[in-house]
Amino acid sequence: MNSQALAYTPEVERETAAIRERLSIVVDEKKWRIAAPYVAEINRLKREKNAIILAHNYQPSDIYFGVADVTGDSLKLAQEAAKTTADVIVQAGVYFMAETAKVLNPHKTVLIPDMHAGCSLADSITAADIALLRQKYPGVPVVSYVNTSAEVKAASDVCVTSGNAIKIVKAMNVPKLIFLPDEYLAKYVASQCPETEIIAWKGHCEVHELFTPEYIREIRAEHPGVVVLAHPECAPDVLAESDFVGSTAQMQDYVTDKHPPRVVLITECSMSDNVYAENPDLEFIKPCQLCPHMQLMTLPKILHSLQTMTHEVKIEKAIQEKALLSIQKMLDLSK
Ligand code: SF4
């Protein structure tokens, strides 16, 4: 089916009514009439091709609620990717996430709808940098944040996500380790694991580094009683101003469990829409820092990806096998 021919017909309206209901608080009628035909066609193609879509928590709501089969943080997406019986995996997220899905599913077709969906953290380090670090610190284990290329994972001893980094560093029980590439996450983990000396790299998330302590103080002044939840990719002085620090999944759990009446999520702001849609009785203060890479994913691109089976993620076998060891070690230690 040519995407130009997509129209908001009564049939599309009927097929997508339940999704529309969940999204109504964050997507207006005009936008929905454009999105719904794509949602219906993508879901039809998924069935036809035995495909699933993995969507990160930072994905726009029309993708997150409309077409995703699995939503979550990097860890959950990686775990579900390892379990799937689908033949085709489409990653609605950024390139390193698609690579992670491919590492875990080397015999499946993994597609990324836009090859330019990168990440400032993943781009900040290479396998050659790790080789130099290993020369400088012989015998010191290398822990890589999941926001890295497959080559960097292959050159590391274990991967971590922001949700399990502390648990895994504690479980490693070593006096010293190298933690890369996120300097701020490394510092946060070091603050929670004082028994381990942590050597950090200088990578930063271009979205989370935009937040400042002054910004948090302004939000508190303008919205009295607001509960501030921050992602550990933020700078230490931002985390110090926050009420809770956690991964995207941990922030979601905090909102669901504690139900703070007024809340701000100090992270990529598409996530606020997604959590708000599931907690419409709460007041969300939206910070509006969008990740330009995550925003490259759109419904038309996902449809095109499934229609043309592009762009397929390929990883050299030796890299895939070594990267799998790092990811597998993370999944084992995070159980
Ligand atoms: S939000 Fe930051 S860490 Fe996440 S994909 Fe974008 S640049 Fe990378």
mmCIF file of C-alpha atoms and ligand atoms in Angstrom:
data_model
loop_
_atom_site.group_PDB
_atom_site.id
_atom_site.type_symbol
_atom_site.label_atom_id
_atom_site.label_comp_id
_atom_site.label_asym_id
_atom_site.label_seq_id
_atom_site.Cartn_x
_atom_site.Cartn_y
_atom_site.Cartn_z
ATOM 1 C CA MET A 1 0.000 0.000 0.000
ATOM 2 C CA ASN A 2 1.351 3.422 -0.953
ATOM 3 C CA SER A 3 1.604 5.654 2.119
ATOM 4 C CA GLN A 4 0.340 8.578 -0.038
ATOM 5 C CA ALA A 5 -3.013 6.779 -0.245
ATOM 6 C CA LEU A 6 -3.519 6.573 3.519
ATOM 7 C CA ALA A 7 -6.768 8.159 4.629
ATOM 8 C CA TYR A 8 -8.805 8.486 7.792
ATOM 9 C CA THR A 9 -11.698 6.229 6.796
ATOM 10 C CA PRO A 10 -14.530 4.967 9.032
ATOM 11 C CA GLU A 11 -12.761 1.592 9.044
ATOM 12 C CA VAL A 12 -9.497 3.170 10.280
ATOM 13 C CA GLU A 13 -11.463 5.102 12.891
ATOM 14 C CA ARG A 14 -13.060 1.874 14.141
ATOM 15 C CA GLU A 15 -9.806 -0.103 14.153
ATOM 16 C CA THR A 16 -7.901 2.545 16.083
ATOM 17 C CA ALA A 17 -10.647 3.670 18.477
ATOM 18 C CA ALA A 18 -9.148 1.976 21.564
ATOM 19 C CA ILE A 19 -5.709 3.515 20.912
ATOM 20 C CA ARG A 20 -7.313 6.921 20.320
ATOM 21 C CA GLU A 21 -8.990 6.655 23.712
ATOM 22 C CA ARG A 22 -5.667 6.107 25.540
ATOM 23 C CA LEU A 23 -3.993 8.960 23.674
ATOM 24 C CA SER A 24 -6.728 11.563 23.702
ATOM 25 C CA ILE A 25 -5.168 13.565 26.523
ATOM 26 C CA VAL A 26 -1.882 14.130 24.659
ATOM 27 C CA VAL A 27 -2.792 13.999 20.923
ATOM 28 C CA ASP A 28 -5.502 16.313 19.579
ATOM 29 C CA GLU A 29 -8.136 15.293 17.029
ATOM 30 C CA LYS A 30 -6.439 17.008 14.084
ATOM 31 C CA LYS A 31 -3.127 15.227 14.691
ATOM 32 C CA TRP A 32 -4.878 11.937 15.329
ATOM 33 C CA ARG A 33 -6.690 12.006 11.974
ATOM 34 C CA ILE A 34 -3.251 12.202 10.313
ATOM 35 C CA ALA A 35 -1.652 9.559 12.562
ATOM 36 C CA ALA A 36 -4.459 6.956 12.661
ATOM 37 C CA PRO A 37 -4.170 5.668 9.051
ATOM 38 C CA TYR A 38 -0.451 5.054 9.630
ATOM 39 C CA VAL A 39 -1.160 3.323 12.925
ATOM 40 C CA ALA A 40 -3.715 1.012 11.260
ATOM 41 C CA GLU A 41 -1.464 0.183 8.305
ATOM 42 C CA ILE A 42 1.658 -0.396 10.427
ATOM 43 C CA ASN A 43 -0.243 -2.733 12.735
ATOM 44 C CA ARG A 44 -1.597 -4.645 9.719
ATOM 45 C CA LEU A 45 1.912 -4.979 8.236
ATOM 46 C CA LYS A 46 3.309 -6.168 11.575
ATOM 47 C CA ARG A 47 0.869 -9.074 11.549
ATOM 48 C CA GLU A 48 1.623 -9.870 7.920
ATOM 49 C CA LYS A 49 5.412 -9.915 8.462
ATOM 50 C CA ASN A 50 5.467 -11.347 11.999
ATOM 51 C CA ALA A 51 7.186 -8.160 13.154
ATOM 52 C CA ILE A 52 7.304 -6.398 16.489
ATOM 53 C CA ILE A 53 8.153 -2.803 17.308
ATOM 54 C CA LEU A 54 10.296 -1.937 20.323
ATOM 55 C CA ALA A 55 9.760 1.667 21.448
ATOM 56 C CA HIS A 56 11.895 3.475 23.980
ATOM 57 C CA ASN A 57 10.239 5.602 26.678
ATOM 58 C CA TYR A 58 11.414 8.737 24.811
ATOM 59 C CA GLN A 59 9.380 7.962 21.703
ATOM 60 C CA PRO A 60 6.515 10.257 20.656
ATOM 61 C CA SER A 61 3.119 9.139 21.993
ATOM 62 C CA ASP A 62 1.647 8.172 18.603
ATOM 63 C CA ILE A 63 4.429 5.581 18.224
ATOM 64 C CA TYR A 64 4.558 4.624 21.910
ATOM 65 C CA PHE A 65 0.838 3.923 22.250
ATOM 66 C CA GLY A 66 -0.116 3.424 18.609
ATOM 67 C CA VAL A 67 2.211 0.790 17.188
ATOM 68 C CA ALA A 68 4.690 -0.404 19.829
ATOM 69 C CA ASP A 69 4.552 -3.996 21.088
ATOM 70 C CA VAL A 70 7.152 -3.440 23.784
ATOM 71 C CA THR A 71 7.797 -0.129 25.512
ATOM 72 C CA GLY A 72 10.317 0.653 28.188
ATOM 73 C CA ASP A 73 13.865 1.595 29.024
ATOM 74 C CA SER A 74 16.916 0.092 27.349
ATOM 75 C CA LEU A 75 17.045 -2.871 29.740
ATOM 76 C CA LYS A 76 13.445 -3.904 29.178
ATOM 77 C CA LEU A 77 13.781 -3.524 25.420
ATOM 78 C CA ALA A 78 16.942 -5.656 25.475
ATOM 79 C CA GLN A 79 15.276 -8.340 27.590
ATOM 80 C CA GLU A 80 12.170 -8.482 25.427
ATOM 81 C CA ALA A 81 14.275 -8.521 22.273
ATOM 82 C CA ALA A 82 15.971 -11.655 23.643
ATOM 83 C CA LYS A 83 12.606 -13.381 24.175
ATOM 84 C CA THR A 84 10.736 -12.543 20.993
ATOM 85 C CA THR A 85 9.514 -15.155 18.512
ATOM 86 C CA ALA A 86 8.970 -12.481 15.856
ATOM 87 C CA ASP A 87 10.947 -12.723 12.609
ATOM 88 C CA VAL A 88 11.409 -8.974 12.307
ATOM 89 C CA ILE A 89 12.237 -6.413 14.995
ATOM 90 C CA VAL A 90 11.756 -2.714 14.269
ATOM 91 C CA GLN A 91 13.525 -0.416 16.709
ATOM 92 C CA ALA A 92 11.723 2.835 17.386
ATOM 93 C CA GLY A 93 14.572 4.467 19.221
ATOM 94 C CA VAL A 94 18.178 5.156 18.328
ATOM 95 C CA TYR A 95 20.822 3.161 16.507
ATOM 96 C CA PHE A 96 22.652 1.674 19.479
ATOM 97 C CA MET A 97 19.339 0.196 20.670
ATOM 98 C CA ALA A 98 18.789 -1.455 17.287
ATOM 99 C CA GLU A 99 22.328 -2.828 17.467
ATOM 100 C CA THR A 100 21.603 -4.234 20.928
ATOM 101 C CA ALA A 101 18.494 -5.965 19.559
ATOM 102 C CA LYS A 102 20.592 -7.402 16.708
ATOM 103 C CA VAL A 103 23.335 -8.589 19.077
ATOM 104 C CA LEU A 104 20.696 -10.504 21.035
ATOM 105 C CA ASN A 105 18.917 -11.751 17.914
ATOM 106 C CA PRO A 106 21.618 -12.351 15.308
ATOM 107 C CA HIS A 107 19.381 -14.541 13.123
ATOM 108 C CA LYS A 108 16.445 -12.152 13.022
ATOM 109 C CA THR A 109 15.956 -9.140 10.782
ATOM 110 C CA VAL A 110 16.414 -5.942 12.807
ATOM 111 C CA LEU A 111 15.335 -2.685 11.199
ATOM 112 C CA ILE A 112 15.922 0.932 12.161
ATOM 113 C CA PRO A 113 13.603 3.349 10.335
ATOM 114 C CA ASP A 114 16.208 6.147 10.259
ATOM 115 C CA MET A 115 19.934 5.366 10.132
ATOM 116 C CA HIS A 116 20.774 8.847 11.425
ATOM 117 C CA ALA A 117 19.181 8.272 14.838
ATOM 118 C CA GLY A 118 22.409 8.488 16.827
ATOM 119 C CA CYS A 119 23.286 9.426 20.400
ATOM 120 C CA SER A 120 25.856 11.883 21.767
ATOM 121 C CA LEU A 121 26.898 9.368 24.422
ATOM 122 C CA ALA A 122 27.372 6.491 21.976
ATOM 123 C CA ASP A 123 29.343 8.819 19.686
ATOM 124 C CA SER A 124 31.684 9.912 22.489
ATOM 125 C CA ILE A 125 33.737 6.704 22.680
ATOM 126 C CA THR A 126 35.244 4.060 20.388
ATOM 127 C CA ALA A 127 36.739 0.601 20.879
ATOM 128 C CA ALA A 128 40.181 2.180 20.224
ATOM 129 C CA ASP A 129 39.610 4.502 23.221
ATOM 130 C CA ILE A 130 38.936 1.431 25.375
ATOM 131 C CA ALA A 131 42.150 -0.228 24.174
ATOM 132 C CA LEU A 132 44.070 2.868 25.347
ATOM 133 C CA LEU A 133 42.267 2.837 28.694
ATOM 134 C CA ARG A 134 43.171 -0.814 29.179
ATOM 135 C CA GLN A 135 46.831 0.034 28.500
ATOM 136 C CA LYS A 136 46.697 2.867 31.019
ATOM 137 C CA TYR A 137 44.852 0.840 33.690
ATOM 138 C CA PRO A 138 45.968 -2.784 33.214
ATOM 139 C CA GLY A 139 43.657 -5.369 34.731
ATOM 140 C CA VAL A 140 40.918 -2.833 35.593
ATOM 141 C CA PRO A 141 37.506 -4.031 34.330
ATOM 142 C CA VAL A 142 35.573 -1.902 31.827
ATOM 143 C CA VAL A 143 31.871 -1.283 32.434
ATOM 144 C CA SER A 144 29.966 0.239 29.509
ATOM 145 C CA TYR A 145 26.649 1.994 29.657
ATOM 146 C CA VAL A 146 24.255 0.430 27.151
ATOM 147 C CA ASN A 147 24.326 3.740 25.208
ATOM 148 C CA THR A 148 27.353 2.586 23.220
ATOM 149 C CA SER A 149 28.058 0.979 19.852
ATOM 150 C CA ALA A 150 28.266 -2.810 19.463
ATOM 151 C CA GLU A 151 32.035 -2.440 18.991
ATOM 152 C CA VAL A 152 32.379 -0.671 22.333
ATOM 153 C CA LYS A 153 30.222 -3.298 24.043
ATOM 154 C CA ALA A 154 32.414 -5.983 22.472
ATOM 155 C CA ALA A 155 35.512 -4.311 23.926
ATOM 156 C CA SER A 156 33.956 -4.096 27.428
ATOM 157 C CA ASP A 157 33.627 -6.601 30.259
ATOM 158 C CA VAL A 158 29.993 -5.876 31.069
ATOM 159 C CA CYS A 159 27.195 -3.519 30.045
ATOM 160 C CA VAL A 160 24.869 -1.634 32.360
ATOM 161 C CA THR A 161 21.777 0.527 32.016
ATOM 162 C CA SER A 162 20.926 3.511 34.182
ATOM 163 C CA GLY A 163 18.422 1.229 35.942
ATOM 164 C CA ASN A 164 20.860 -1.503 36.952
ATOM 165 C CA ALA A 165 24.284 0.232 37.016
ATOM 166 C CA ILE A 166 24.500 0.450 40.814
ATOM 167 C CA LYS A 167 23.387 -3.156 41.297
ATOM 168 C CA ILE A 168 25.897 -4.453 38.770
ATOM 169 C CA VAL A 169 28.828 -2.393 40.063
ATOM 170 C CA LYS A 170 28.091 -3.646 43.594
ATOM 171 C CA ALA A 171 27.784 -7.233 42.321
ATOM 172 C CA MET A 172 31.177 -6.972 40.592
ATOM 173 C CA ASN A 173 32.736 -6.300 43.999
ATOM 174 C CA VAL A 174 36.057 -4.926 42.667
ATOM 175 C CA PRO A 175 38.203 -2.137 44.184
ATOM 176 C CA LYS A 176 38.462 -0.182 40.900
ATOM 177 C CA LEU A 177 36.719 -0.073 37.532
ATOM 178 C CA ILE A 178 36.419 2.050 34.405
ATOM 179 C CA PHE A 179 32.878 3.294 33.764
ATOM 180 C CA LEU A 180 32.044 4.803 30.378
ATOM 181 C CA PRO A 181 31.006 6.825 28.488
ATOM 182 C CA ASP A 182 28.652 8.915 30.671
ATOM 183 C CA GLU A 183 30.633 10.999 33.147
ATOM 184 C CA TYR A 184 27.565 12.046 35.151
ATOM 185 C CA LEU A 185 26.147 8.542 35.440
ATOM 186 C CA ALA A 186 29.627 7.366 36.505
ATOM 187 C CA LYS A 187 29.701 10.029 39.219
ATOM 188 C CA TYR A 188 26.231 9.104 40.404
ATOM 189 C CA VAL A 189 27.150 5.410 40.574
ATOM 190 C CA ALA A 190 30.376 6.329 42.426
ATOM 191 C CA SER A 191 28.319 8.251 44.996
ATOM 192 C CA GLN A 192 26.230 5.126 45.633
ATOM 193 C CA CYS A 193 29.157 2.654 45.572
ATOM 194 C CA PRO A 194 31.851 4.272 47.751
ATOM 195 C CA GLU A 195 33.675 0.971 48.142
ATOM 196 C CA THR A 196 34.685 1.040 44.445
ATOM 197 C CA GLU A 197 36.978 3.627 42.834
ATOM 198 C CA ILE A 198 35.419 4.622 39.522
ATOM 199 C CA ILE A 199 37.402 6.014 36.604
ATOM 200 C CA ALA A 200 35.001 7.978 34.392
ATOM 201 C CA TRP A 201 35.018 8.945 30.709
ATOM 202 C CA LYS A 202 33.928 12.425 29.592
ATOM 203 C CA GLY A 203 30.820 11.615 27.547
ATOM 204 C CA HIS A 204 27.582 13.535 28.126
ATOM 205 C CA CYS A 205 23.989 13.240 26.953
ATOM 206 C CA GLU A 206 23.288 16.358 24.907
ATOM 207 C CA VAL A 207 19.724 16.475 26.288
ATOM 208 C CA HIS A 208 20.296 15.873 29.996
ATOM 209 C CA GLU A 209 23.270 18.206 30.177
ATOM 210 C CA LEU A 210 20.919 21.106 29.322
ATOM 211 C CA PHE A 211 19.249 20.928 32.735
ATOM 212 C CA THR A 212 20.639 23.195 35.455
ATOM 213 C CA PRO A 213 20.073 23.543 39.214
ATOM 214 C CA GLU A 214 18.664 27.052 38.593
ATOM 215 C CA TYR A 215 16.037 25.537 36.297
ATOM 216 C CA ILE A 216 14.929 23.122 39.024
ATOM 217 C CA ARG A 217 14.743 25.966 41.550
ATOM 218 C CA GLU A 218 12.611 27.995 39.094
ATOM 219 C CA ILE A 219 10.226 25.056 38.655
ATOM 220 C CA ARG A 220 9.913 24.693 42.427
ATOM 221 C CA ALA A 221 9.205 28.436 42.789
ATOM 222 C CA GLU A 222 6.570 28.450 40.021
ATOM 223 C CA HIS A 223 4.921 25.156 40.983
ATOM 224 C CA PRO A 224 4.910 24.809 44.781
ATOM 225 C CA GLY A 225 4.880 21.231 46.045
ATOM 226 C CA VAL A 226 6.178 19.775 42.774
ATOM 227 C CA VAL A 227 8.068 16.494 43.138
ATOM 228 C CA VAL A 228 11.232 16.500 41.017
ATOM 229 C CA LEU A 229 12.376 13.185 39.501
ATOM 230 C CA ALA A 230 15.692 13.302 37.634
ATOM 231 C CA HIS A 231 17.589 10.959 35.357
ATOM 232 C CA PRO A 232 21.162 10.123 36.434
ATOM 233 C CA GLU A 233 22.513 11.364 33.076
ATOM 234 C CA CYS A 234 21.990 14.869 34.554
ATOM 235 C CA ALA A 235 24.892 16.708 36.189
ATOM 236 C CA PRO A 236 25.521 16.067 39.925
ATOM 237 C CA ASP A 237 24.351 19.588 40.914
ATOM 238 C CA VAL A 238 21.015 18.910 39.165
ATOM 239 C CA LEU A 239 20.625 15.564 40.928
ATOM 240 C CA ALA A 240 21.372 17.293 44.235
ATOM 241 C CA GLU A 241 18.324 19.551 43.684
ATOM 242 C CA SER A 242 16.002 16.622 42.914
ATOM 243 C CA ASP A 243 13.756 14.508 45.143
ATOM 244 C CA PHE A 244 14.422 11.225 43.388
ATOM 245 C CA VAL A 245 17.051 9.936 40.952
ATOM 246 C CA GLY A 246 16.283 7.000 38.689
ATOM 247 C CA SER A 247 16.141 5.513 35.210
ATOM 248 C CA THR A 248 13.111 6.132 33.009
ATOM 249 C CA ALA A 249 11.528 2.887 34.252
ATOM 250 C CA GLN A 250 12.232 3.825 37.871
ATOM 251 C CA MET A 251 10.655 7.264 37.324
ATOM 252 C CA GLN A 252 7.581 5.625 35.823
ATOM 253 C CA ASP A 253 7.333 3.252 38.791
ATOM 254 C CA TYR A 254 7.697 6.167 41.208
ATOM 255 C CA VAL A 255 4.789 8.016 39.562
ATOM 256 C CA THR A 256 2.596 4.898 39.485
ATOM 257 C CA ASP A 257 3.362 3.846 43.072
ATOM 258 C CA LYS A 258 3.543 7.184 44.888
ATOM 259 C CA HIS A 259 1.161 9.179 42.714
ATOM 260 C CA PRO A 260 2.631 12.640 43.440
ATOM 261 C CA PRO A 261 -0.145 15.146 42.568
ATOM 262 C CA ARG A 262 2.286 17.534 40.861
ATOM 263 C CA VAL A 263 5.438 16.166 39.255
ATOM 264 C CA VAL A 264 8.222 17.027 36.826
ATOM 265 C CA LEU A 265 10.409 14.466 35.050
ATOM 266 C CA ILE A 266 13.866 15.906 34.444
ATOM 267 C CA THR A 267 14.552 13.950 31.282
ATOM 268 C CA GLU A 268 13.602 13.871 27.598
ATOM 269 C CA CYS A 269 10.142 15.380 27.508
ATOM 270 C CA SER A 270 8.270 12.929 25.244
ATOM 271 C CA MET A 271 8.342 10.671 28.255
ATOM 272 C CA SER A 272 6.230 13.154 30.223
ATOM 273 C CA ASP A 273 3.458 12.807 27.614
ATOM 274 C CA ASN A 274 3.629 9.014 27.778
ATOM 275 C CA VAL A 275 3.501 8.872 31.575
ATOM 276 C CA TYR A 276 0.825 11.594 31.691
ATOM 277 C CA ALA A 277 -1.394 9.635 29.264
ATOM 278 C CA GLU A 278 -1.378 6.795 31.809
ATOM 279 C CA ASN A 279 -1.819 9.087 34.831
ATOM 280 C CA PRO A 280 -4.233 11.773 33.637
ATOM 281 C CA ASP A 281 -5.242 12.738 37.177
ATOM 282 C CA LEU A 282 -1.732 14.057 37.941
ATOM 283 C CA GLU A 283 -0.334 17.451 37.021
ATOM 284 C CA PHE A 284 2.820 17.115 34.895
ATOM 285 C CA ILE A 285 5.124 20.078 34.510
ATOM 286 C CA LYS A 286 6.755 19.516 31.128
ATOM 287 C CA PRO A 287 10.438 20.444 30.804
ATOM 288 C CA CYS A 288 10.438 20.326 26.962
ATOM 289 C CA GLN A 289 13.938 19.095 26.185
ATOM 290 C CA LEU A 290 13.545 16.811 23.186
ATOM 291 C CA CYS A 291 16.212 14.394 21.974
ATOM 292 C CA PRO A 292 16.778 15.258 18.294
ATOM 293 C CA HIS A 293 17.765 11.645 17.558
ATOM 294 C CA MET A 294 14.719 10.054 19.178
ATOM 295 C CA GLN A 295 12.511 12.539 17.336
ATOM 296 C CA LEU A 296 13.770 11.241 13.979
ATOM 297 C CA MET A 297 11.371 8.316 14.415
ATOM 298 C CA THR A 298 7.984 9.004 12.835
ATOM 299 C CA LEU A 299 5.014 6.859 11.836
ATOM 300 C CA PRO A 300 5.642 7.393 8.078
ATOM 301 C CA LYS A 301 9.273 6.277 8.497
ATOM 302 C CA ILE A 302 8.237 3.183 10.473
ATOM 303 C CA LEU A 303 5.695 2.312 7.782
ATOM 304 C CA HIS A 304 8.314 2.775 5.062
ATOM 305 C CA SER A 305 10.747 0.627 7.024
ATOM 306 C CA LEU A 306 8.270 -2.256 7.202
ATOM 307 C CA GLN A 307 7.196 -1.885 3.569
ATOM 308 C CA THR A 308 10.748 -1.883 2.222
ATOM 309 C CA MET A 309 12.469 -3.862 5.031
ATOM 310 C CA THR A 310 14.999 -1.072 5.520
ATOM 311 C CA HIS A 311 17.339 -0.171 7.080
ATOM 312 C CA GLU A 312 18.659 -3.507 8.162
ATOM 313 C CA VAL A 313 21.174 -3.527 11.010
ATOM 314 C CA LYS A 314 24.214 -5.712 10.329
ATOM 315 C CA ILE A 315 27.012 -6.524 12.768
ATOM 316 C CA GLU A 316 30.199 -8.469 12.097
ATOM 317 C CA LYS A 317 29.987 -11.931 13.705
ATOM 318 C CA ALA A 318 33.062 -11.551 15.948
ATOM 319 C CA ILE A 319 31.782 -8.199 17.285
ATOM 320 C CA GLN A 320 28.262 -9.588 17.779
ATOM 321 C CA GLU A 321 29.557 -12.563 19.773
ATOM 322 C CA LYS A 322 31.759 -10.461 22.057
ATOM 323 C CA ALA A 323 29.085 -7.785 22.553
ATOM 324 C CA LEU A 324 26.637 -10.553 23.441
ATOM 325 C CA LEU A 325 28.909 -11.662 26.286
ATOM 326 C CA SER A 326 28.831 -8.134 27.799
ATOM 327 C CA ILE A 327 25.065 -7.854 27.427
ATOM 328 C CA GLN A 328 24.486 -11.390 28.679
ATOM 329 C CA LYS A 329 26.624 -10.679 31.739
ATOM 330 C CA MET A 330 24.449 -7.615 32.409
ATOM 331 C CA LEU A 331 21.222 -9.606 32.035
ATOM 332 C CA ASP A 332 22.556 -12.348 34.346
ATOM 333 C CA LEU A 333 23.788 -9.908 37.010
ATOM 334 C CA SER A 334 20.558 -7.856 36.900
ATOM 335 C CA LYS A 335 18.291 -10.849 37.647
HETATM 336 S S1 SF4 B 1 18.416 11.392 25.175
HETATM 337 FE FE1 SF4 B 1 20.656 11.553 25.311
HETATM 338 S S2 SF4 B 1 21.338 9.484 25.839
HETATM 339 FE FE2 SF4 B 1 19.229 9.314 25.047
HETATM 340 S S3 SF4 B 1 19.476 8.920 22.846
HETATM 341 FE FE3 SF4 B 1 19.247 11.150 23.099
HETATM 342 S S4 SF4 B 1 21.364 11.894 23.192
HETATM 343 FE FE4 SF4 B 1 21.454 9.684 23.586
#
